[in-house]
């Protein structure tokens, strides 16, 4: 994509001056696409003929026929902005913005181009700049200024995650220690029957692994289930197609690899004191 | 004939904050295979401590203990565990059944740990529960059993791996007279079927059932009685 969005932005402002014309009238009006949000807010329908102006006062309107609606590309930088937009053919943009002054026909100074193949961006930029001297072409992707807020957000998420894990580990350990009294009796009985310490340790660890894996999987399943609900709520709230939560296999795997050793460690730590000492002292009260 | 148990000058000291407690001072006793021995004496005289040492749950501070000719007084923990699992059965005053398991599962546990096959375990468990008269209670949990029944399950569990020695610490202490009587009869039967039985008890009637009776006081054997 190239340049700024000046032209489109101007049109966004212009839709304030938009007015509907009887759709039955036969018209040579050129086709435009209207964003879903604009269509809904103005109660328009595909096939309607509308007037657009580049001026907020609605001066020098032109008629266009709504050929269809589209869902604007989600953009986290514009979260909360109502996307009242139209898409039109380039000559129509020129015609609409350059009515009074013929020089204005040259006035489109920036256009965005979407490439079918994103990998060709660099080559395309180079080709454009050599083919049309004086053109400034640049990629919009990989823009650090644009990405910076998300880097901050990501660090913030990481911090929240770390605090959550530490707090829940403390909670888990406390819970385990509360269950120690019950385990004390069980471990003591098994020791009296003749279980070796190492065997009990094996059982404890096996139990810990099963509990930890079950818990981790439960967490992953829960988050996958909630994922749909959270996305739907915020998509409704901000009227966007943005995806807010996405549990990828990588995320799930990372959660499991953190949770399982943590769970096993908690069970191990809470049982450790029980395995020391003689069976009989464990059952003594 | 070599005795099953041969204890020589056993002593046990518990180092405590207010000075060491001498639970056992000098205990020497031989117990023949198949014998029925009871131990009684006032509370705190060291009966349980002696039983724990004889059962390889605890180790003596001094003296030696031989089990079936083998010196077990200084065995490492895992070796004592194996000995308990295969050769010694324990019965306690408070039953110590695993509360989350059924009667049958409680009897199954030591056999599983000893590596007995599933089919053999099943057969042995059913046989043992029948032996203690609880075949119909196999699926019940300890909380669903009366005290007497729980103690019978505990005896079945203690016998699971056909131990040479059954040790019981106040097995009737939590039971009423009728149930205590029932347990006493069961212990008689266990001994008659060839297992060496040592019972610590306050209950004079239970103590009287044994052919040989020790009376302890202050960590020492005060006297020994024999049935006429
Ligand atoms: N684990 C232990 N730590 C400290 N002292 C103990 C321990 N076990 C027993 N004792 C002490 O040893 C003595 C004998 O205890 P015990 O063998 O339980 O007596 P009994 O069973 O005859 O009532 C008592 O004074 C008791 O307080
Ligand atoms: Mg006692």
XYZ file of N, CA and C in Angstrom, chain A residues 39-238:
600
model
N -23.820 1.814 5.612
C -25.091 1.313 5.091
C -26.127 1.242 6.209
N -25.660 0.718 7.362
C -26.590 0.554 8.476
C -26.997 1.901 9.055
N -26.013 2.808 9.237
C -26.314 4.062 9.933
C -27.256 4.940 9.100
N -27.181 4.849 7.783
C -28.038 5.689 6.933
C -29.237 4.910 6.393
N -29.369 3.690 6.841
C -30.448 2.818 6.382
C -30.522 2.764 4.858
N -29.367 2.548 4.260
C -29.292 2.456 2.805
C -29.456 1.006 2.378
N -29.664 0.827 1.066
C -29.753 -0.525 0.523
C -28.930 -0.588 -0.742
N -28.463 -1.771 -1.033
C -27.742 -1.974 -2.290
C -28.711 -1.643 -3.431
N -28.240 -0.835 -4.388
C -29.103 -0.420 -5.497
C -29.558 1.028 -5.340
N -29.494 1.552 -4.106
C -29.861 2.958 -3.886
C -28.899 3.861 -4.645
N -29.418 5.017 -5.066
C -28.553 6.039 -5.656
C -28.377 7.143 -4.624
N -27.139 7.523 -4.389
C -26.868 8.507 -3.338
C -26.042 9.646 -3.929
N -26.083 10.798 -3.244
C -25.251 11.928 -3.651
C -24.079 12.032 -2.706
N -22.882 12.238 -3.267
C -21.698 12.424 -2.441
C -21.073 13.761 -2.785
N -20.469 14.346 -1.784
C -19.767 15.601 -2.006
C -18.443 15.529 -1.279
N -17.441 16.230 -1.818
C -16.162 16.258 -1.115
C -16.146 17.366 -0.079
N -17.219 18.100 -0.043
C -17.296 19.237 0.866
C -18.276 18.920 1.989
N -17.926 19.301 3.227
C -18.822 18.990 4.349
C -20.151 19.725 4.231
N -20.188 20.813 3.458
C -21.451 21.537 3.300
C -22.351 20.846 2.281
N -21.803 19.896 1.546
C -22.602 19.171 0.570
C -22.634 19.864 -0.782
N -21.713 20.814 -1.026
C -21.686 21.523 -2.299
C -21.218 20.596 -3.419
N -21.698 20.886 -4.637
C -21.336 20.126 -5.824
C -21.442 18.614 -5.644
N -22.651 18.153 -5.316
C -22.781 16.703 -5.131
C -22.764 15.961 -6.455
N -22.411 14.699 -6.364
C -22.499 13.815 -7.530
C -23.264 12.557 -7.132
N -23.911 11.942 -8.076
C -24.723 10.753 -7.786
C -23.903 9.483 -8.010
N -24.118 8.576 -7.109
C -23.472 7.262 -7.222
C -24.495 6.199 -6.909
N -24.272 5.012 -7.491
C -25.180 3.911 -7.210
C -24.450 2.916 -6.288
N -25.132 2.509 -5.257
C -24.502 1.564 -4.319
C -24.541 0.176 -4.944
N -23.348 -0.294 -5.308
C -23.285 -1.595 -5.980
C -23.149 -2.738 -4.966
N -22.775 -2.386 -3.762
C -22.625 -3.451 -2.767
C -22.079 -2.880 -1.469
N -22.030 -3.693 -0.476
C -21.433 -3.253 0.789
C -20.174 -4.071 1.048
N -19.312 -3.575 1.903
C -18.107 -4.323 2.263
C -17.823 -4.142 3.754
N -17.058 -5.081 4.277
C -16.648 -5.008 5.686
C -15.268 -4.361 5.707
N -15.120 -3.192 6.318
C -13.808 -2.536 6.330
C -12.751 -3.453 6.947
N -11.533 -3.387 6.433
C -10.442 -4.173 7.007
C -10.247 -3.744 8.461
N -10.305 -4.695 9.397
C -10.168 -4.313 10.803
C -8.825 -3.641 11.052
N -8.843 -2.593 11.832
C -7.617 -1.860 12.120
C -7.606 -1.503 13.605
N -6.725 -2.155 14.362
C -6.711 -1.898 15.813
C -6.425 -0.439 16.152
N -5.721 0.273 15.244
C -5.425 1.680 15.531
C -6.681 2.537 15.475
N -7.718 2.015 14.848
C -8.934 2.823 14.699
C -10.094 2.187 15.446
N -9.723 1.463 16.533
C -10.738 0.823 17.355
C -11.667 1.890 17.932
N -12.951 1.690 17.809
C -13.900 2.635 18.370
C -14.358 3.678 17.369
N -13.583 3.871 16.290
C -14.008 4.805 15.252
C -15.081 4.123 14.417
N -16.184 4.838 14.167
C -17.223 4.242 13.344
C -16.788 4.365 11.886
N -16.734 3.251 11.213
C -16.151 3.242 9.870
C -17.202 3.616 8.825
N -17.486 4.923 8.711
C -18.411 5.388 7.683
C -17.589 5.707 6.438
N -17.519 4.749 5.546
C -16.611 4.866 4.407
C -17.278 4.380 3.128
N -16.760 4.878 2.014
C -17.158 4.304 0.728
C -15.897 4.010 -0.076
N -16.030 3.104 -1.013
C -14.948 2.833 -1.935
C -15.450 3.152 -3.336
N -14.618 3.902 -4.076
C -15.041 4.248 -5.440
C -13.869 4.094 -6.394
N -14.197 4.086 -7.680
C -13.149 3.977 -8.690
C -12.315 5.241 -8.684
N -11.063 5.098 -9.031
C -10.133 6.220 -8.964
C -10.609 7.428 -9.789
N -11.103 7.250 -11.046
C -11.577 8.416 -11.811
C -12.729 9.133 -11.098
N -13.553 8.363 -10.391
C -14.670 8.993 -9.675
C -14.163 9.834 -8.513
N -13.101 9.336 -7.849
C -12.512 10.123 -6.749
C -11.985 11.444 -7.314
N -11.283 11.324 -8.442
C -10.722 12.529 -9.065
C -11.848 13.464 -9.462
N -12.864 12.890 -10.097
C -13.987 13.708 -10.550
C -14.675 14.407 -9.396
N -14.811 13.707 -8.309
C -15.548 14.260 -7.169
C -14.751 15.371 -6.488
N -13.434 15.198 -6.430
C -12.639 16.162 -5.671
C -12.104 17.284 -6.554
N -12.232 17.176 -7.867
C -11.607 18.146 -8.767
C -12.620 18.832 -9.672
N -13.781 19.151 -9.130
C -14.834 19.703 -9.992
C -14.564 21.126 -10.454
N -14.119 21.977 -9.509
C -14.069 23.400 -9.831
C -12.810 23.771 -10.623
N -11.707 23.306 -10.185
C -10.432 23.724 -10.766
C -9.852 22.569 -11.586
N -9.640 22.765 -12.911
C -9.115 21.682 -13.739
C -7.785 21.151 -13.203
N -7.025 22.053 -12.545
C -5.748 21.603 -11.983
C -5.938 20.534 -10.907
N -7.131 20.617 -10.322
C -7.412 19.646 -9.252
C -7.434 18.216 -9.773
N -7.587 18.095 -11.117
C -7.570 16.747 -11.670
C -6.265 16.024 -11.356
N -5.275 16.855 -11.028
C -3.987 16.266 -10.656
C -3.855 16.170 -9.143
N -4.939 16.440 -8.436
C -4.795 16.675 -6.997
C -4.754 15.412 -6.140
N -5.003 14.257 -6.714
C -4.880 13.052 -5.871
C -3.404 12.837 -5.590
N -3.050 12.958 -4.356
C -1.620 12.901 -4.060
C -1.218 11.619 -3.340
N -2.180 10.798 -3.021
C -1.797 9.553 -2.354
C -2.845 8.486 -2.622
N -2.402 7.327 -2.906
C -3.345 6.197 -3.013
C -2.760 4.992 -2.284
N -3.667 4.179 -1.762
C -3.257 2.934 -1.113
C -3.438 1.800 -2.088
N -2.459 0.969 -2.186
C -2.542 -0.185 -3.076
C -2.386 -1.451 -2.241
N -3.317 -2.362 -2.407
C -3.197 -3.655 -1.741
C -2.628 -4.656 -2.727
N -1.560 -5.292 -2.366
C -0.950 -6.285 -3.247
C -1.552 -7.646 -2.978
N -1.757 -8.393 -4.047
C -2.275 -9.756 -3.872
C -1.249 -10.587 -3.114
N 0.020 -10.339 -3.448
C 1.087 -11.078 -2.778
C 1.954 -10.107 -1.980
N 1.849 -10.200 -0.698
C 2.501 -9.253 0.201
C 4.025 -9.307 0.071
N 4.541 -10.470 -0.328
C 5.997 -10.627 -0.410
C 6.619 -9.737 -1.485
N 5.783 -9.294 -2.417
C 6.319 -8.498 -3.518
C 6.391 -7.015 -3.173
N 6.047 -6.647 -1.949
C 5.950 -5.233 -1.571
C 7.244 -4.488 -1.870
N 8.350 -5.048 -1.418
C 9.635 -4.362 -1.557
C 9.967 -4.108 -3.045
N 9.794 -5.174 -3.858
C 10.105 -5.068 -5.289
C 9.172 -4.062 -5.965
N 7.913 -4.118 -5.552
C 6.936 -3.205 -6.158
C 7.284 -1.754 -5.845
N 7.639 -1.491 -4.626
C 8.025 -0.138 -4.211
C 9.177 0.343 -5.073
N 10.176 -0.531 -5.255
C 11.348 -0.125 -6.035
C 10.944 0.151 -7.492
N 10.094 -0.718 -8.014
C 9.690 -0.574 -9.414
C 8.917 0.734 -9.615
N 8.015 1.033 -8.701
C 7.214 2.256 -8.810
C 8.105 3.494 -8.791
N 9.066 3.494 -7.856
C 9.908 4.691 -7.701
C 10.801 4.896 -8.926
N 11.197 3.837 -9.598
C 12.043 4.009 -10.798
C 11.178 4.299 -12.025
N 10.004 3.700 -12.070
C 9.157 3.885 -13.255
C 8.565 5.296 -13.307
N 8.140 5.827 -12.144
C 7.537 7.170 -12.094
C 8.399 8.049 -11.205
N 9.371 8.726 -11.791
C 10.265 9.546 -10.964
C 9.459 10.587 -10.188
N 9.851 10.844 -8.965
C 9.121 11.822 -8.153
C 8.068 11.183 -7.272
N 7.792 9.926 -7.518
C 6.804 9.235 -6.672
C 7.484 8.773 -5.381
N 6.771 8.952 -4.298
C 7.286 8.410 -3.037
C 6.447 7.178 -2.696
N 7.100 6.034 -2.715
C 6.370 4.803 -2.391
C 6.967 4.197 -1.130
N 6.104 3.773 -0.237
C 6.635 3.106 0.961
C 5.630 2.087 1.478
N 6.171 1.129 2.151
C 5.311 0.094 2.732
C 4.610 0.645 3.966
N 3.396 0.229 4.180
C 2.735 0.626 5.430
C 3.001 -0.403 6.520
N 3.259 -1.629 6.073
C 3.546 -2.663 7.074
C 4.909 -2.406 7.697
N 5.231 -3.132 8.761
C 6.530 -3.019 9.426
C 6.836 -1.614 9.881
N 5.795 -0.855 10.070
C 5.983 0.526 10.488
C 6.117 0.537 12.007
N 7.302 0.886 12.479
C 7.544 0.787 13.921
C 6.657 1.721 14.720
N 6.374 2.888 14.118
C 5.512 3.829 14.834
C 4.133 3.230 15.060
N 3.690 2.508 14.046
C 2.372 1.887 14.179
C 2.415 0.700 15.144
N 3.515 -0.013 15.136
C 3.594 -1.224 15.950
C 3.885 -0.917 17.422
N 4.477 0.255 17.684
C 4.925 0.564 19.047
C 3.855 0.360 20.122
N 2.638 0.864 19.912
C 1.630 0.670 20.968
C 1.382 -0.797 21.254
N 1.525 -1.635 20.226
C 1.236 -3.054 20.440
C 2.374 -3.752 21.171
N 3.588 -3.252 20.960
C 4.713 -3.791 21.724
C 4.482 -3.521 23.207
N 4.068 -2.290 23.502
C 3.778 -1.923 24.892
C 2.664 -2.800 25.445
N 1.632 -2.964 24.633
C 0.483 -3.766 25.055
C 0.912 -5.197 25.340
N 1.777 -5.720 24.486
C 2.231 -7.092 24.634
C 3.020 -7.265 25.926
N 3.885 -6.290 26.217
C 4.652 -6.351 27.469
C 3.714 -6.303 28.662
N 2.703 -5.476 28.533
C 1.710 -5.345 29.590
C 1.019 -6.694 29.822
N 0.657 -7.348 28.725
C 0.033 -8.668 28.833
C 0.968 -9.658 29.521
N 2.242 -9.601 29.141
C 3.219 -10.511 29.727
C 3.299 -10.277 31.236
N 3.326 -9.000 31.622
C 3.395 -8.662 33.050
C 2.177 -9.206 33.779
N 1.006 -9.014 33.176
C -0.224 -9.535 33.794
C -0.132 -11.048 33.926
N 0.366 -11.697 32.868
C 0.463 -13.161 32.881
C 1.377 -13.627 34.011
N 2.524 -12.946 34.163
C 3.482 -13.354 35.196
C 2.867 -13.190 36.584
N 2.227 -12.048 36.797
C 1.599 -11.813 38.103
C 0.524 -12.868 38.363
N -0.263 -13.164 37.336
C -1.321 -14.167 37.493
C -0.742 -15.522 37.864
N 0.316 -15.907 37.149
C 0.908 -17.224 37.406
C 1.477 -17.285 38.823
N 2.178 -16.226 39.243
C 2.773 -16.237 40.579
C 1.675 -16.288 41.640
N 0.661 -15.440 41.467
C -0.410 -15.396 42.466
C -1.136 -16.724 42.547
N -1.418 -17.327 41.385
C -2.162 -18.585 41.439
C -1.282 -19.723 41.959
N 0.030 -19.624 41.736
C 0.913 -20.652 42.295
C 0.900 -20.604 43.817
N 0.951 -19.398 44.344
C 0.902 -19.243 45.801
C -0.412 -19.812 46.325
N -1.480 -19.487 45.633
C -2.798 -19.969 46.021
C -2.840 -21.497 45.972
N -2.299 -22.041 44.877
C -2.269 -23.498 44.687
C -1.500 -24.179 45.815
N -0.342 -23.609 46.142
C 0.496 -24.194 47.177
C -0.231 -24.167 48.520
N -0.891 -23.034 48.795
C -1.638 -22.911 50.047
C -2.725 -23.976 50.118
N -3.391 -24.179 48.996
C -4.459 -25.177 48.933
C -3.891 -26.570 49.197
N -2.746 -26.839 48.579
C -2.100 -28.142 48.733
C -1.723 -28.366 50.191
N -1.189 -27.308 50.816
C -0.769 -27.463 52.208
C -1.976 -27.726 53.093
N -3.128 -27.169 52.701
C -4.339 -27.436 53.477
C -4.747 -28.899 53.348
N -4.412 -29.490 52.209
C -4.774 -30.897 51.995
C -3.744 -31.852 52.589
N -2.659 -31.284 53.111
C -1.562 -32.120 53.605
C -2.017 -33.012 54.758
N -2.871 -32.493 55.624
C -3.296 -33.286 56.778
C -3.951 -34.587 56.331
N -4.773 -34.448 55.294
C -5.442 -35.633 54.755
C -4.403 -36.588 54.165
N -3.442 -35.985 53.442
C -2.411 -36.820 52.817
C -1.523 -37.450 53.891
N -1.321 -36.744 54.971
C -0.460 -37.259 56.024
C -0.942 -38.643 56.452
N -2.242 -38.762 56.683
C -2.795 -40.046 57.099
C -2.601 -41.099 56.011
N -2.907 -40.721 54.772
C -2.800 -41.684 53.672
C -1.362 -42.167 53.499
N -0.453 -41.207 53.459
C 0.951 -41.578 53.270
C 1.425 -42.444 54.433
N 1.029 -42.089 55.667
C 1.409 -42.873 56.840
C 0.907 -44.305 56.744
N -0.353 -44.453 56.301
C -0.914 -45.799 56.176
C -0.155 -46.619 55.144
N 0.134 -45.983 54.013
C 0.857 -46.715 52.964
C 2.249 -47.106 53.444
N 2.890 -46.219 54.208
C 4.223 -46.537 54.734
C 4.126 -47.725 55.694
N 3.084 -47.743 56.522
C 2.936 -48.842 57.474
C 2.694 -50.163 56.755
N 1.925 -50.120 55.692
C 1.651 -51.345 54.936
C 2.941 -51.888 54.340
N 3.888 -50.990 54.059
C 5.164 -51.447 53.521
C 5.529 -50.823 52.188
N 4.860 -49.723 51.844
C 5.242 -49.008 50.620
C 6.573 -48.321 50.851
N 7.456 -48.430 49.867
C 8.714 -47.690 49.960
C 8.441 -46.210 49.717
N 9.323 -45.401 50.276
C 9.214 -43.964 50.083
C 9.217 -43.616 48.591
N 10.146 -44.262 47.854
C 10.273 -43.926 46.438
C 8.991 -44.261 45.678
N 8.296 -45.319 46.129
C 7.052 -45.705 45.454
C 5.967 -44.672 45.712
N 5.914 -44.198 46.962
C 4.902 -43.191 47.279
C 5.184 -41.921 46.499
N 6.472 -41.590 46.408
C 6.867 -40.413 45.643
C 6.411 -40.557 44.189
N 6.591 -41.756 43.653
C 6.131 -42.025 42.281
C 4.635 -41.765 42.143
N 3.877 -42.298 43.127
C 2.424 -42.115 43.093
C 2.070 -40.634 43.152
N 2.747 -39.939 44.072
C 2.456 -38.517 44.253
C 2.739 -37.751 42.957
N 3.871 -38.066 42.340
C 4.226 -37.366 41.106
C 3.260 -37.716 39.974
N 2.914 -39.009 39.881
C 1.977 -39.420 38.832
C 0.650 -38.691 39.021
N 0.210 -38.644 40.275
C -1.037 -37.956 40.579
C -0.920 -36.482 40.210
N 0.243 -35.903 40.568
C 0.468 -34.490 40.258
C 0.423 -34.230 38.769
N 1.066 -35.111 37.994
C 1.080 -34.925 36.535
C -0.344 -34.997 35.986
N -1.099 -35.994 36.456
C -2.471 -36.146 35.951
C -3.303 -34.913 36.301
N -3.215 -34.479 37.567
C -3.998 -33.315 37.980
C -3.573 -32.075 37.194
N -2.249 -31.904 37.067
C -1.757 -30.702 36.394
C -2.158 -30.695 34.928
N -2.049 -31.857 34.263
C -2.426 -31.909 32.846
C -3.924 -31.674 32.697
N -4.701 -32.313 33.569
C -6.148 -32.111 33.508
C -6.483 -30.636 33.696
N -5.835 -30.028 34.699
C -6.102 -28.613 34.970
C -5.700 -27.742 33.793
N -4.536 -28.022 33.219
C -4.061 -27.208 32.097
C -5.001 -27.353 30.907
N -5.413 -28.599 30.631
C -6.318 -28.818 29.499
C -7.658 -28.141 29.755
N -8.102 -28.211 31.009
C -9.356 -27.539 31.349
C -9.231 -26.040 31.064
N -8.079 -25.478 31.449
C -7.852 -24.054 31.208
C -7.861 -23.733 29.722
N -7.212 -24.583 28.935
C -7.170 -24.335 27.484
C -8.580 -24.429 26.894
N -9.312 -25.487 27.291
C -10.673 -25.654 26.771
C -11.536 -24.458 27.175
N -11.397 -24.042 28.439
C -12.185 -22.906 28.923
C -11.884 -21.656 28.101
N -10.584 -21.420 27.840
C -10.238 -20.200 27.118
C -10.696 -20.278 25.668
N -10.669 -21.498 25.081
C -11.166 -21.639 23.712
C -12.671 -21.359 23.676
N -13.367 -21.853 24.708
C -14.810 -21.617 24.768
C -15.094 -20.122 24.960
N -14.330 -19.489 25.856
C -14.549 -18.068 26.132
C -14.120 -17.193 24.964
N -13.133 -17.686 24.208
C -12.594 -16.916 23.092
C -13.722 -16.398 22.187
N -14.620 -17.301 21.787
C -15.726 -16.918 20.909
C -16.576 -15.831 21.539
N -16.903 -16.021 22.819
C -17.768 -15.067 23.512
C -17.120 -13.699 23.640
N -15.837 -13.688 24.024
C -15.126 -12.417 24.204
C -15.041 -11.676 22.867
N -14.661 -12.400 21.821
C -14.566 -11.771 20.503
C -15.918 -11.214 20.078
N -16.955 -12.007 20.256
C -18.270 -11.547 19.812
C -18.695 -10.307 20.587
N -18.407 -10.317 21.909
C -18.814 -9.152 22.702
C -18.105 -7.891 22.231
N -16.773 -7.934 22.076
C -16.045 -6.712 21.724
C -16.278 -6.327 20.262
N -16.515 -7.329 19.428
C -16.841 -7.007 18.037
C -18.179 -6.273 17.972
N -19.078 -6.700 18.849
C -20.369 -6.004 18.917
C -20.184 -4.625 19.528
N -19.390 -4.576 20.613
C -19.214 -3.329 21.338
C -18.570 -2.248 20.470
N -17.565 -2.633 19.660
C -16.838 -1.638 18.857
C -17.211 -1.722 17.379
